[in-house]
Structures are given as structure tokens and as C-alpha cells.
Coordinates of C-alpha atoms in Angstrom, one line a residue:
Chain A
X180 CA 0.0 0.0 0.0
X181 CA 1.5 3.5 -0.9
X182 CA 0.9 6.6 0.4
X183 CA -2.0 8.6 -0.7
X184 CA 0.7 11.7 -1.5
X185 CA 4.3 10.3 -2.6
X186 CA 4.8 6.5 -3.6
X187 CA 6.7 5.6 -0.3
X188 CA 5.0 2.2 1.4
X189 CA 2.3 3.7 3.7
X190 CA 2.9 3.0 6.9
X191 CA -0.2 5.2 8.7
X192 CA -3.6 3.8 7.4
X193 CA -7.2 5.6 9.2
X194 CA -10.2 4.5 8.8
X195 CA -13.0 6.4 9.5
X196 CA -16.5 5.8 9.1
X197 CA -18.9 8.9 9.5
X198 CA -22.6 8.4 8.9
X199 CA -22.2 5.3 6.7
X200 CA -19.2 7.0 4.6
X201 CA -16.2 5.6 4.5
X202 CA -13.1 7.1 4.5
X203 CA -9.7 5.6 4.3
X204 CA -6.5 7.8 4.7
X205 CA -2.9 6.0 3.6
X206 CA 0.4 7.6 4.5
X207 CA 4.1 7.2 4.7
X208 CA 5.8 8.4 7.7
X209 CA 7.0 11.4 6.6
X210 CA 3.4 12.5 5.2
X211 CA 1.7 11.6 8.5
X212 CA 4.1 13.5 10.6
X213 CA 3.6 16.6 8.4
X214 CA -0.2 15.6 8.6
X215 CA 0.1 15.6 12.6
X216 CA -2.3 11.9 11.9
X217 CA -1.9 10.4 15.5
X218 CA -2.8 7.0 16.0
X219 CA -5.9 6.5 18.3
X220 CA -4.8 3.5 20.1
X221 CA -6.4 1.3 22.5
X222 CA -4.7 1.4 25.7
X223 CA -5.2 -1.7 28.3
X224 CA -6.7 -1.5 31.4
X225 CA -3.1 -1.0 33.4
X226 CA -1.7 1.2 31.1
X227 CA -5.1 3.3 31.6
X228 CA -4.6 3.1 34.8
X229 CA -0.9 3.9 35.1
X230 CA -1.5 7.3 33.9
X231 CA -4.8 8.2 35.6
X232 CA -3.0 7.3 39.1
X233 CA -0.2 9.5 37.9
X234 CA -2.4 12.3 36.7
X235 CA -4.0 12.5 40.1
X236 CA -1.0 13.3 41.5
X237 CA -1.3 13.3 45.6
X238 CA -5.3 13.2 45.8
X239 CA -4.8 9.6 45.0
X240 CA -3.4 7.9 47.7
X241 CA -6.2 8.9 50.0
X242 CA -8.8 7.4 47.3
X243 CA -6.6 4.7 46.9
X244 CA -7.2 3.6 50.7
X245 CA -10.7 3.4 50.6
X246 CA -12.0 -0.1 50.3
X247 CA -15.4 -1.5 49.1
X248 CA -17.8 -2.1 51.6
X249 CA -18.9 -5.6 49.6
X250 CA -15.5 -7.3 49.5
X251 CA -13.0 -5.1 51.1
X252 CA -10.9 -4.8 48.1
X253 CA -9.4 -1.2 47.9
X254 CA -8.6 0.7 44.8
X255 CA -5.2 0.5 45.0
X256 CA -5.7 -3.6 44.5
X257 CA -7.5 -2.9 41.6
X258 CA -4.8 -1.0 40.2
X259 CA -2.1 -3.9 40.4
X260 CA -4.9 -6.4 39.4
X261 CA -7.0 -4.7 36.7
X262 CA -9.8 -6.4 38.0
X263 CA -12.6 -5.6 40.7
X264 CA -13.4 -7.9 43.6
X265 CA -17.1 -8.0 43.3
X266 CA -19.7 -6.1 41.8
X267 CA -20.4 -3.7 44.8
X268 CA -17.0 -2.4 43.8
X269 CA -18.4 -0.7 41.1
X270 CA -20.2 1.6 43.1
X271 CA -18.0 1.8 45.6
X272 CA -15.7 3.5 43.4
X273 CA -17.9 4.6 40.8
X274 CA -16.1 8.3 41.4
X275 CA -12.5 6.8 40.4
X276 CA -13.8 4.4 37.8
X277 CA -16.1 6.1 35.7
X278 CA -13.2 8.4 34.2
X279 CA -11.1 5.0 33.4
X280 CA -13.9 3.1 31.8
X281 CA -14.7 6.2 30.0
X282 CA -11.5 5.8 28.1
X283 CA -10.9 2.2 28.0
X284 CA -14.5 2.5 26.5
X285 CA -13.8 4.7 23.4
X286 CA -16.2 7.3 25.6
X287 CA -19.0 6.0 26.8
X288 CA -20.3 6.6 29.9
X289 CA -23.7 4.4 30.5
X290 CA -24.9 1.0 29.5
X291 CA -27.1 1.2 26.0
X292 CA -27.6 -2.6 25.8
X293 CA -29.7 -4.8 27.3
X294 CA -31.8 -4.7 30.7
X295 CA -32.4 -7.9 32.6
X296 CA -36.0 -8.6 33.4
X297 CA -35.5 -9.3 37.5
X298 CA -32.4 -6.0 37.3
X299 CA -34.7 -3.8 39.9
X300 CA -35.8 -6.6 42.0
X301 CA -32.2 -7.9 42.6
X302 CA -30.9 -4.9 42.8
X303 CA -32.8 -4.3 45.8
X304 CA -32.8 -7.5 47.0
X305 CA -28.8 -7.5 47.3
X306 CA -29.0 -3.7 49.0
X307 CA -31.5 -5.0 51.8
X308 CA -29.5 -8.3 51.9
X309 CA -26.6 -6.5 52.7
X310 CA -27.4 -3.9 54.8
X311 CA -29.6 -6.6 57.1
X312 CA -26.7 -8.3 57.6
X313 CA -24.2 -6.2 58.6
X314 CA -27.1 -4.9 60.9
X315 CA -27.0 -8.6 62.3
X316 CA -22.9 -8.9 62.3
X317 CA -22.9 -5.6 64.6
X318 CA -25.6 -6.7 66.9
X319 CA -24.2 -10.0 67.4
X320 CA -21.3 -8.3 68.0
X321 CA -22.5 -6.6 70.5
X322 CA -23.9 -8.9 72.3
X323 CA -27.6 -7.4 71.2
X324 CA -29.4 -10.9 70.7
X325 CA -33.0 -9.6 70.5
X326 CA -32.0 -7.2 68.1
X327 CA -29.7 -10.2 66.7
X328 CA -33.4 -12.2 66.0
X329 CA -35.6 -9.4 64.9
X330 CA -33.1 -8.9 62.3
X331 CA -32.7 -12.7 61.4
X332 CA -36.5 -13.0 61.4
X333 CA -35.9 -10.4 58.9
X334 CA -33.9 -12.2 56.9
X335 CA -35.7 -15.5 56.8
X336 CA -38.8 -13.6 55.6
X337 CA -36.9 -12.3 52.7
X338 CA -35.7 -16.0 52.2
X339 CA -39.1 -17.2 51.9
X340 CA -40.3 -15.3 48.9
X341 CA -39.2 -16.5 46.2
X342 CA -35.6 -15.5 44.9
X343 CA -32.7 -16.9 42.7
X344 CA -30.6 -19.7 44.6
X345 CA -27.9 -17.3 45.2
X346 CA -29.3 -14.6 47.2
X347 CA -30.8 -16.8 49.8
X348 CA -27.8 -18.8 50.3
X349 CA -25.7 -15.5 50.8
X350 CA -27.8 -14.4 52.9
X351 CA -28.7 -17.9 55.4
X352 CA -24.5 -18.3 55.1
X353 CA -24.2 -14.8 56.7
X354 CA -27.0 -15.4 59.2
X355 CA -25.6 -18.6 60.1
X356 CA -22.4 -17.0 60.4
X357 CA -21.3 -17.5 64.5
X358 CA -19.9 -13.6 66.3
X359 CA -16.7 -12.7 65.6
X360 CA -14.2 -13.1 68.5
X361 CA -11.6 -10.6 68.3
Chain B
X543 CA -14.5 -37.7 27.8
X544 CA -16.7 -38.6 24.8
X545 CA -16.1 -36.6 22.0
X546 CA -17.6 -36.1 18.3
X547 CA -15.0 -36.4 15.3
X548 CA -14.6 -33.0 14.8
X549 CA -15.6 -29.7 15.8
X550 CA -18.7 -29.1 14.2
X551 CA -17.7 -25.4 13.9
X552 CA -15.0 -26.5 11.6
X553 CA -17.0 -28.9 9.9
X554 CA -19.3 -27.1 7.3
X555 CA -18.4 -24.0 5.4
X556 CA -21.5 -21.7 6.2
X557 CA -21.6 -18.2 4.4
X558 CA -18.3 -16.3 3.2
X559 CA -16.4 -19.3 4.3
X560 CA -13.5 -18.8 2.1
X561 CA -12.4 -16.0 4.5
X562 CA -14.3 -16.4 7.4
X563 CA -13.8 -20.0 9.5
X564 CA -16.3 -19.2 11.8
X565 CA -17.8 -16.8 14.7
X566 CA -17.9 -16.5 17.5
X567 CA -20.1 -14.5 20.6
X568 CA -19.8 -14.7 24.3
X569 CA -21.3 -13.0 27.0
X570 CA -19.9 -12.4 30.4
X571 CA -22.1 -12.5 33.3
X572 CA -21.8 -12.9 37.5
X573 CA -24.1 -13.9 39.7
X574 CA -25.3 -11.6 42.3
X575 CA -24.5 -12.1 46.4
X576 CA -20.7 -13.4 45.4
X577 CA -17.4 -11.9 44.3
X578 CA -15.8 -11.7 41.4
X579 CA -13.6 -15.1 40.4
X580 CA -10.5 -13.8 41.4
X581 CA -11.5 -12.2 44.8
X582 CA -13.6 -15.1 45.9
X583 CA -12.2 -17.8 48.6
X584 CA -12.5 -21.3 47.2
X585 CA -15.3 -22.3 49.3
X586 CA -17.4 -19.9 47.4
X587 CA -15.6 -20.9 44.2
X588 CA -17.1 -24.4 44.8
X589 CA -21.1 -23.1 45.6
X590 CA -20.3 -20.9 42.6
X591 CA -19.8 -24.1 40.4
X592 CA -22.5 -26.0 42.8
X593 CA -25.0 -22.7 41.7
X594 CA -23.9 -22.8 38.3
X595 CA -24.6 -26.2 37.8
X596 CA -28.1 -26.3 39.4
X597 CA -29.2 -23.4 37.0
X598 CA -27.8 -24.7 33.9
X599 CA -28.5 -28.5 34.1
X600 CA -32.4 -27.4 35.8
X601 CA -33.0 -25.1 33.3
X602 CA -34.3 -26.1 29.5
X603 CA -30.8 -26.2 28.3
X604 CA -29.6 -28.9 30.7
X605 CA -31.1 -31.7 28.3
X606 CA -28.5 -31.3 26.0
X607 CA -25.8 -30.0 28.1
X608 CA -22.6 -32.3 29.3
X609 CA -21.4 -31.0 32.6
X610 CA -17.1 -31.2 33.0
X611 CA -15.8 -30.6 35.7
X612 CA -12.2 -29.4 34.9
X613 CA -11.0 -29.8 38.7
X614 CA -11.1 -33.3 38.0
X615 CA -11.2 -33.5 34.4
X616 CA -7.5 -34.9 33.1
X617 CA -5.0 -32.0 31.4
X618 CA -5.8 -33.9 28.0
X619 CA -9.1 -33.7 28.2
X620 CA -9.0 -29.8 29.0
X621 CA -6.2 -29.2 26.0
X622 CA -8.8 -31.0 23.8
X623 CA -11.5 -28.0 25.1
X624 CA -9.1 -25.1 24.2
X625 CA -8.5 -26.8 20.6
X626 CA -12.2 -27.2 20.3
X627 CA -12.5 -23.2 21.1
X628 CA -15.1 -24.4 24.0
X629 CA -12.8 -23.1 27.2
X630 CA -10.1 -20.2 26.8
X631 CA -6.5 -21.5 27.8
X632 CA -7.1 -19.6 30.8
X633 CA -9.5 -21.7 32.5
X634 CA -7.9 -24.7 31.1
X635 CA -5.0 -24.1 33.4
X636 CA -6.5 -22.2 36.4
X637 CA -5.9 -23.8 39.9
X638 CA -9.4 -23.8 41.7
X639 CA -13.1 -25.1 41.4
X640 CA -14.0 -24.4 37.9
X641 CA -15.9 -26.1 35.0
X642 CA -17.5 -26.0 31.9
X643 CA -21.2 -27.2 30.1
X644 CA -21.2 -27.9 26.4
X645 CA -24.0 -28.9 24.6
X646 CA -23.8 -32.0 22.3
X647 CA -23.3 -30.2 19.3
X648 CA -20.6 -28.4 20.7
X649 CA -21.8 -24.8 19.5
X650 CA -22.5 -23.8 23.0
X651 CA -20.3 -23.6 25.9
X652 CA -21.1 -22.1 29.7
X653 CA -17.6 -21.5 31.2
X654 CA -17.8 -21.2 34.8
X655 CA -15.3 -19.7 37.1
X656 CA -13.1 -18.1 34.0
X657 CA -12.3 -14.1 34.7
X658 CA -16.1 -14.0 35.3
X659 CA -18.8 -16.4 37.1
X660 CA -20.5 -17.5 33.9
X661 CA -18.9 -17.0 30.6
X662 CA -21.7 -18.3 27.8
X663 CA -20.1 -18.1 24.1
X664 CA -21.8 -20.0 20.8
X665 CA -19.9 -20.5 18.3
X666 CA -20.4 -21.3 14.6
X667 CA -18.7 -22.2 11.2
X668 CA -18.9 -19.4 8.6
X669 CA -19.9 -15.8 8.9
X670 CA -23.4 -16.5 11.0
X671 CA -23.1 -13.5 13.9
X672 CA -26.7 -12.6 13.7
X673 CA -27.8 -16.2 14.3
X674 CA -24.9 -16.1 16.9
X675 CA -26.5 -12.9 18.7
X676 CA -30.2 -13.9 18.9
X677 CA -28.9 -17.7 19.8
X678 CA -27.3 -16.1 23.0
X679 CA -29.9 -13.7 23.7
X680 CA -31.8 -16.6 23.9
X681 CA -29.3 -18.9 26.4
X682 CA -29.1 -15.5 28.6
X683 CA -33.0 -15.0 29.0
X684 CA -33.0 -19.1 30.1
X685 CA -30.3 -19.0 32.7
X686 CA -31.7 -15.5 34.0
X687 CA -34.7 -17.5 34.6
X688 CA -33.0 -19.0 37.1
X689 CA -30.8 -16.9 38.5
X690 CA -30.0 -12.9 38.8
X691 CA -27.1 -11.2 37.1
X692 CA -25.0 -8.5 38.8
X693 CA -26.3 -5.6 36.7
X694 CA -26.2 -1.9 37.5
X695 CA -28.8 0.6 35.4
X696 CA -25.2 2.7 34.8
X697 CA -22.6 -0.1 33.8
X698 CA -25.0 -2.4 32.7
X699 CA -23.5 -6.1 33.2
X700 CA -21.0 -6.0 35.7
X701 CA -17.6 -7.3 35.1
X702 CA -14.6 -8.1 37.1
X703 CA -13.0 -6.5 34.3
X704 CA -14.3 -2.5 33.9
X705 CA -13.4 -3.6 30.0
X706 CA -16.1 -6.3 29.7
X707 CA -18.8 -3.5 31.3
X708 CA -22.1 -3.2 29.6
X709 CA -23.4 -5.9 27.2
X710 CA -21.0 -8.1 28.5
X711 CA -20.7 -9.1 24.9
X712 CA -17.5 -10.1 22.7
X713 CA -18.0 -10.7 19.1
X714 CA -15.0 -12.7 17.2
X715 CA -14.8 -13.7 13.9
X716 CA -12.0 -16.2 12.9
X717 CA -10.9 -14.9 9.6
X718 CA -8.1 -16.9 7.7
X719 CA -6.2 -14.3 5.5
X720 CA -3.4 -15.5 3.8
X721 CA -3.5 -13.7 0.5
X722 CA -3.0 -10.3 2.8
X723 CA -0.3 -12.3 4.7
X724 CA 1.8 -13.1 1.5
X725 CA 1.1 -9.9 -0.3
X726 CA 2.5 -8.1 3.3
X727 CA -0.6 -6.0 3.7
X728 CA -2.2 -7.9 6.9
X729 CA -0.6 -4.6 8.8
X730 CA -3.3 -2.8 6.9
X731 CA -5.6 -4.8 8.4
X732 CA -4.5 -4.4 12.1
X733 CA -4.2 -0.6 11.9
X734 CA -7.9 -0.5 10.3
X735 CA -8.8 -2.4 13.0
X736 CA -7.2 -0.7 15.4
X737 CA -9.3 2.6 13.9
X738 CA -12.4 0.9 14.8
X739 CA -11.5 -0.1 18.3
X740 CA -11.3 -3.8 17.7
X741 CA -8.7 -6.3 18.3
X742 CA -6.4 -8.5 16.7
X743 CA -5.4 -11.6 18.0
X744 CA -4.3 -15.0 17.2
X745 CA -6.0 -18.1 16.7
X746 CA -6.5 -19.0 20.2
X747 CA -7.1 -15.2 21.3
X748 CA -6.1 -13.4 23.8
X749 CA -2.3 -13.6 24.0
X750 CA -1.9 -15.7 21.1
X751 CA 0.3 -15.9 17.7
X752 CA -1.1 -16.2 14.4
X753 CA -0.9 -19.1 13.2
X754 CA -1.1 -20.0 10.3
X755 CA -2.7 -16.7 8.9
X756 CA -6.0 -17.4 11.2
X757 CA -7.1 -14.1 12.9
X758 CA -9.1 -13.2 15.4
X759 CA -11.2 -10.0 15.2
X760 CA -13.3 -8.8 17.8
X761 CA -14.5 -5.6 19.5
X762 CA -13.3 -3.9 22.4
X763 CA -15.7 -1.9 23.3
X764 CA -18.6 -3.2 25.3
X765 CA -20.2 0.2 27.0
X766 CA -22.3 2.8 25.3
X767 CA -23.6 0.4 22.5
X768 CA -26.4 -1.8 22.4
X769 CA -25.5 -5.5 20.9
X770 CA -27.8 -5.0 17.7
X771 CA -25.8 -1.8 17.0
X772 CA -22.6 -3.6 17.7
X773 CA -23.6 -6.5 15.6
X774 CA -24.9 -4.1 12.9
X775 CA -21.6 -2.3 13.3
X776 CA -19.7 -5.6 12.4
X777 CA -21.9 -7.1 9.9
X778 CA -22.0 -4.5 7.9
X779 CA -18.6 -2.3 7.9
X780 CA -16.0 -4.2 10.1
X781 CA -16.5 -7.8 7.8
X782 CA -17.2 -6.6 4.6
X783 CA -14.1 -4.7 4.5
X784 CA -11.8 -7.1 5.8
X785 CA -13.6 -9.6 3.7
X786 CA -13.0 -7.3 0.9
X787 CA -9.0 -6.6 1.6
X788 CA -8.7 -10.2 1.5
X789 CA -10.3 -10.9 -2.1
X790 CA -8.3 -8.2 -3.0
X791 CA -5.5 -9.3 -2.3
X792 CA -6.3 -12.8 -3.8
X793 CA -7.0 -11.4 -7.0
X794 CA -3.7 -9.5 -7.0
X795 CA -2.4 -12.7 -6.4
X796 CA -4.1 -14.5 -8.9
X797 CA -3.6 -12.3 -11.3
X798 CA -0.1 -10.9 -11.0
X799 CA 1.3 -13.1 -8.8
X800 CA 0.4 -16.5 -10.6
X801 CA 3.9 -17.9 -10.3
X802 CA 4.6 -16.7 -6.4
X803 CA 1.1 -18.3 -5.7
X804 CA 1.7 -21.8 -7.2
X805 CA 5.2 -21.6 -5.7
X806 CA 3.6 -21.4 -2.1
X807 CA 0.4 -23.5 -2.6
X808 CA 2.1 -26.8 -4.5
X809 CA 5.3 -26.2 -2.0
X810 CA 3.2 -26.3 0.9
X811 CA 0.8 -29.2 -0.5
X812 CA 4.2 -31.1 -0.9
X813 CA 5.7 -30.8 2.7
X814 CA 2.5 -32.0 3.9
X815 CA 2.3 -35.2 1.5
X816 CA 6.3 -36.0 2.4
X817 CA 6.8 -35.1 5.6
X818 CA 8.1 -37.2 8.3
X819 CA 8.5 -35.0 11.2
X820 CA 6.0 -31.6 11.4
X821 CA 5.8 -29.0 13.8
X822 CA 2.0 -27.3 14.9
X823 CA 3.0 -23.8 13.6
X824 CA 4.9 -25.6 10.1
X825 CA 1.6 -27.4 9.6
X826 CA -0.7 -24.8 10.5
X827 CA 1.2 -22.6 7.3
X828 CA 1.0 -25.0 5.0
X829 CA -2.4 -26.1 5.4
X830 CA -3.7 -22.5 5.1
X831 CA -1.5 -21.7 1.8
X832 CA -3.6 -25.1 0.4
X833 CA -6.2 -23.8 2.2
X834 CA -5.8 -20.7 -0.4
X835 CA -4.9 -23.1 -3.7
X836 CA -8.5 -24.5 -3.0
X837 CA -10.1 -21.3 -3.0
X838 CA -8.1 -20.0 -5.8
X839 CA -8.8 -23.5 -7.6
X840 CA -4.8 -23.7 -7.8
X841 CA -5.0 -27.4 -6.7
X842 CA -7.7 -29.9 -7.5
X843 CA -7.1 -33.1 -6.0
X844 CA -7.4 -31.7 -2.1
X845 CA -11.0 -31.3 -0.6
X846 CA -11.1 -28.4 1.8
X847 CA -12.9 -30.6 4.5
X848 CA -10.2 -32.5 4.9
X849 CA -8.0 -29.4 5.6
X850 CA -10.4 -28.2 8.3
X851 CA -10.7 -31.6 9.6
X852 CA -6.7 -31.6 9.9
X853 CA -6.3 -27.5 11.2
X854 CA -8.3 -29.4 14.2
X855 CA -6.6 -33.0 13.9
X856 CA -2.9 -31.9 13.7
X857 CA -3.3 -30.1 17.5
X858 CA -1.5 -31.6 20.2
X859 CA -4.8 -32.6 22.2
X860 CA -6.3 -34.0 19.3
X861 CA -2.9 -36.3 18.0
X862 CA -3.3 -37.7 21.7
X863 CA -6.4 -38.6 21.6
X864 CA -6.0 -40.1 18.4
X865 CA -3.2 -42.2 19.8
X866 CA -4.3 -42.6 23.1
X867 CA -1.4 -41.7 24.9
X868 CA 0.5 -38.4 26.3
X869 CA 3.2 -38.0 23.9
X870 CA 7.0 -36.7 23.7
X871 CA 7.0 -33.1 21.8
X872 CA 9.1 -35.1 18.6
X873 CA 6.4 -38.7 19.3
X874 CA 3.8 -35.4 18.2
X875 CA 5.7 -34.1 15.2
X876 CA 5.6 -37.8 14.1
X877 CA 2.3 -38.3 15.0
X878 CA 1.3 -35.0 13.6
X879 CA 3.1 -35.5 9.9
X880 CA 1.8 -39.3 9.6
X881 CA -2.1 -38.2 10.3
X882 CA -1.6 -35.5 7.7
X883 CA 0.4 -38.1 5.2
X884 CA -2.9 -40.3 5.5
X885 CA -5.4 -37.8 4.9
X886 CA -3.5 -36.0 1.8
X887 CA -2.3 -39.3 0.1

């Protein structure tokens, strides 16, 4: 392939498609240097990350303490890992992510796809779930066993109506789970 | 493990099959009240398989779904799964609870415990995406029956991985594009591709070479787009144009080329049918040039079946199954060259 202004092998080739139009530029070096055609490249995850951290300059080590409230994992794990630890993460630091995924991405912000029929119900679910039971870790805790009961009571009656496997497991392994002895 | 003959992805040729071998679609997906894979302890790993299992095998899938577990399945077995494109290397190889469902016809694979909980793909010979699409549209809507899906109205699907976010969707296309390769334009291809925020990998993906001219292309970008736009998006620019570079190229090769063409194709043809000892990555090259002389009607006395049937065959899972025994690196280059003698003689 030569380029589109000397015969030199093209070594820059952009592709653009705007409303149905295609548009195909070819270049050799020289040409795209004098062009200023930079490469939009797709960056991984770390290298995304690598470069927000650094752009945030001291503000980021206090965000990277904070830890999600779900799993415990803190954003400075994610940062070595690339991956979250569960999906309460997501929220957790929705502040610190959403510029990241914007650019990993290509830009976009919000889902456009597909909505799972049950979303809002296990949405929900999973909020009350949770907060319930760290209600009932805190009063078994401290030694509050009627409060302890009323909130178990709580969480069978949530078990009874009907829910995917999952939940209810989470939530009778948590209940089940004996007081922490520290 | 029982196994069909062949992959039946490989086995017919399905639309535009010249250039594309087949698609692919998964969909990445975690159940809600648990962690991500790689945060979880192994006790929840195991209830995660134990979950997974319930809702696949209970729901109107399970009939035709063979359950592996690949804790206890042997590491032939699971090379076998990678060759067959029905677990990613990844899982193959892990070290915790993990398995896999595959239906009979082996077009449709549930991977559980990969990067995510459940990791659904359907794959297909030829270029069939749209069937692919509605297909696992279709599996989703039966396990979510079932179960509930970490899904925020934001982020859409949830992902260990902020890169999977959204539809949770990965489209791939296996495209075999020699003429490009030999005419040294493929780079064409990966900067276009590049331009339209796809990838470029190998025929085992992620992380792996090219072999023999098989590429991989599939989109990056999961958020912001819903799948029929996405699908649209590759059915009608990404694949026609890549489709077209590669005819393009054959032509040019056909054409101008004639000599350089039936240099490579009767070359090739004629390592295959003599040799004694043959690599994966020698074999792979010279069954996609013939793979090209067929197309290009440069060679008449090879069927094209039986070059699909051997890009499968001639993998190291395969040669040991055919054998029945683990074998040496050279007992494979033996094996490898005297299946290939048999089926080209």
C-alpha cells in the first residue's frame, strides 16, 4: 500500500467511518508526521490506569485507601490487578472508575444494551440483603441478641419469597455466620 | 470424555467461508451475592460451580448439556477443550473449582469460574453472527430464569473486568487471511482495526500468535452500545471490509502473482504429502496456503474438508487422543506429519 501523497509504502492507514461514509486515509511516515495523523490507540486496562494514578497526582493515595464495603478490596488492588473484587465495587468506586472506563471504553459513559428482566428486583434485593446483615454482624457483635433475632426474622422472611438460589444462600450463610471473636 | 470427530464449527463452510472460518459470541455475566472469580475464597468458588450447575442442568438447556468438571477432568481432556475453542486456555489451566457445560453439538459452551462467574459463548462455522446474537440472547433469557445477574442501570453487566462492562458481549470472527499475509498487507488490516476499536489476535485469542494466517477479530468496546448496534456495526462495515481486503488481495495474487502463488500452494501441499516430522505452527502454514490453492482452484485433488478436519486434527490434544497416549514433543511431530500423510495421500 503507498501513500496517498508520494509513492513511499504507507505505513499510517485511518479508517473512518462517519454516517455510513467511509473514509480511508494512507500515509508514509514522513506524510503523516507533516499531517500531525496520530494514532488513536487502544490502551489496556493498566496502562489506563498507570497514567490516571499518575495524573491524580497526591489526591490519589487517599482514594486509593478506601476499600469496598462488599468485598474489602481497595482501589489500590485494583490498580495492580485490573480487576474488581465484586460487583459492589463498582459503586464503591464509581467516582475513580467512571473516568477510566470512559477511556478504555472509546467514551462512553452508560450502559445502552440490554436490561435484565429481575435487574430492579435484585438490585434491591442485594441492597437489603446486605445492609440486614451487617445490621445482624454488629448486633451479634454486640452482644444485642433480641435485636440479633428481629433482624434474622428479617432475613428468613426475605428467604421465603421466592428468589434466585444465590441470594438466599448469601444471605442464610451470613446469618448462620457464628460472632466474631476478636 | 466422549467426544464427536470434529468440531462441528470446523465442519461445514457456512456463508463467506473462504475467508471467514467461523464466529464467534460470548457473554460475560456474575451472579449476584458473590465476588468476582478472582476475589472469591475457594469455598465460594465451589457453591459458585454448585450454583452454576443447578441453573444450567435445571433449566431447558440442561437436556443437551454435558457438565465437566475441569478440577477433576484430566489436562488432555481440557487441551482438547481449548483446541475445540469451547474453554479459553485460561480456565484450562487455572488452579481452583472451575468447570464447563457444552452442549452435544458443541456450539454452545457455559464456562464457569473463567475471569467472570459464567462465561456463555456460541460458536459457529462461517460468517453466522446474527444467528450467533439472537442464539445467546436466547441462552441469557434461560439461565436469568434462574438466576439474577450483577447488573447496575449505569454499567449495565457487571464485570470483574471495567473492560467487559455493559453488554458483557464479545463478538469474534475467525478470519483466515493468507493472500493479505503473503502480499504483506495484513498490517493494513490491524491498523484498520485498530481505527475501529477492535482487536487483533491469534488463533487461540487473547495472548496468542497467528498461526497459520487465522485471525481473530473482535471488538473492544462493550459500554455505550447496544448489541444489535454492535452487531450491525460488524456485519456491515468491520466484515465486509476485511472480507473485501482479503479478495483483494487474492486477486492481486491470482492475477499478477500467478507464479509466487503456485510456488507457495504446491510447495506447501508437498511438505505436507512427504513429511516425516512436522511442527504445529509448520503445519498450520502450509495447510492454510492449500487452504488458499483450494479457494483459488490452484489445486484440484485436495477437498477443503479435509484441511479443516486436519487444522483441528494436527493439534497436540487431538494427536493424543487419536493415539491414546500423552506424547513426547518429537512422538507429536511424528504423530502430527503421519495423520496428515494419510489424509492427503
Amino acid at each position: 500500500m503507498k501513500c496517498d501523497i508520494c509513492n513511499k509504502p504507507a505505513v499510517v492507514h485511518e479508517v473512518t467511518v462517519k454516517n455510513g461514509v467511509t473514509k480511508e486515509i494512507h500515509l508514509c511516515k514522513e506524510h503523516a508526521e507533516e499531517a500531525g495523523v496520530a494514532m488513536p490507540t487502544h490502551q489496556p486496562i493498566n496502562q489506563l490506569l498507570t497514567q490516571f494514578v499518575m495524573s491524580q497526582g497526591g489526591q490519589s493515595s487517599e482514594s486509593s485507601r478506601k476499600s469496598c464495603p462488599g468485598c474489602g478490596t481497595t482501589f489500590s488492588q485494583f490498580r495492580q490487578t485490573g480487576t474488581l473484587g465484586c460487583p459492589e465495587c463498582y459503586d464503591a468506586f464509581e467516582e475513580q472508575l467512571a473516568p477510566l472506563i470512559e477511556r478504555a471504553q472509546n467514551g462512553a459513559t452508560h450502559h445502552r444494551g440490554k436490561v435484565p428482566k429481575r435487574a430492579g428486583d435484585s438490585l434491591d434485593r442485594t441492597v437489603i440483603i446486605r445492609q440486614l446483615t451487617k445490621e445482624l454482624d454488629q448486633a451479634v457483635t454486640a452482644e444485642q441478641y433480641e435485636r440479633a433475632a428481629e433482624l434474622r426474622d428479617r432475613l428468613r422472611h426475605i428467604d421465603e419469597t421466592p428468589a434466585s438460589p444465590q441470594i438466599t444462600k448469601q444471605a442464610k450463610r451470613k446469618a448462620k455466620r457464628p460472632p466474631k471473636k476478636d | 470424555m466422549e467426544f464427536a470427530s470434529k468440531g462441528s464449527w470446523l465442519s461445514e463452510g457456512g456463508p463467506e467461508a473462504d475467508v471467514v472460518m467461523s464466529c464467534r459470541v460470548r457473554a460475560a455475566r456474575n451472579l449476584v451475592g458473590f465476588p468476582f472469580v478472582a476475589r472469591a475464597s475457594d469455598a465460594e468458588r465451589h457453591e459458585l460451580v454448585h450454583i452454576a450447575k443447578q441453573v444450567v442442568l435445571d433449566s431447558e438447556l440442561g437436556q443437551e448439556m454435558i457438565w465437566v468438571d475441569l478440577a477433576k477432568a484430566t489436562s488432555r481432556d481440557r487441551q482438547l477443550l481449548v483446541e475445540r475453542h469451547l474453554i479459553s486456555r485460561h480456565l484450562a489451566e487455572a488452579d481452583m473449582p472451575r468447570a464447563v457445560a457444552v452442549s452435544e453439538d458443541e456450539t454452545l459452551s457455559i464456562m464457569i469460574n473463567e475471569e467472570d462467574h459464567l462465561r456463555m459463548q456460541l460458536i459457529a462455522p462461517g460468517f453466522r453472527l446474527a444467528e450467533l446474537v439472537e442464539q445467546i440472547e436466547k441462552v441469557d433469557e434461560t439461565l436469568e430464569q434462574k438466576t439474577d445477574f450483577a447488573f447496575s442501570s449505569r454499567w449495565g453487566y457487571l464485570t470483574a473486568c471495567p473492560t467487559n462492562v455493559g453488554t458483557g458481549i464479545r463478538l469474534s470472527v475467525m478470519m483466515h487471511l493468507p493472500a493479505l499475509k503473503l502480499t504483506n498487507e495484513i498490517e493494513r488490516v490491524r491498523r484498520a482495526a485498530k481505527d475501529l476499536h477492535l482487536a487483533v489476535r491469534g488463533y487461540y485469542g487473547e495472548g496468542s500468535e497467528s498461526a497459520g494466517d487465522f485471525y481473530q477479530i473482535s471488538n473492544q468496546v462493550t459500554l455505550g452500545q447496544s448489541e444489535s448496534e454492535l452487531l450491525e456495526e460488524f456485519v456491515q462495515v468491520v466484515l465486509p471490509r476485511v472480507i473485501d481486503y482479503e479478495h483483494q488481495s487474492r486477486k492481486i495474487l491470482v492475477e499478477r502473482n500467478t507464479n509466487l502463488l503456485d510456488d507457495r500452494v504446491h510447495r506447501a501441499l508437498a511438505v505436507l504429502r512427504s513429511a516425516r516430522l512436522l511442527g504445529a505452527e509448520e503445519a498450520m502454514k502450509h495447510l492454510s496456503r492449500v487452504r488458499l490453492g483450494i479457494h483459488l482452484r490452484r489445486l484440484q485433488d485436495v477437498q477443503l474438508d479435509v484441511i479443516n478436519r486436519l487444522l483441528l486434527q494436527i493439534q497436540p490434544g487431538h494427536l493424543q487422543l487419536h493415539i491414546g497416549a500423552d506424547l513426547s514433543p518429537d512422538r507429536l511431530r511424528e504423530a502430527r506429519a503421519n495423520v496428515v500423510r494419510k489424509a492427503l495421500r
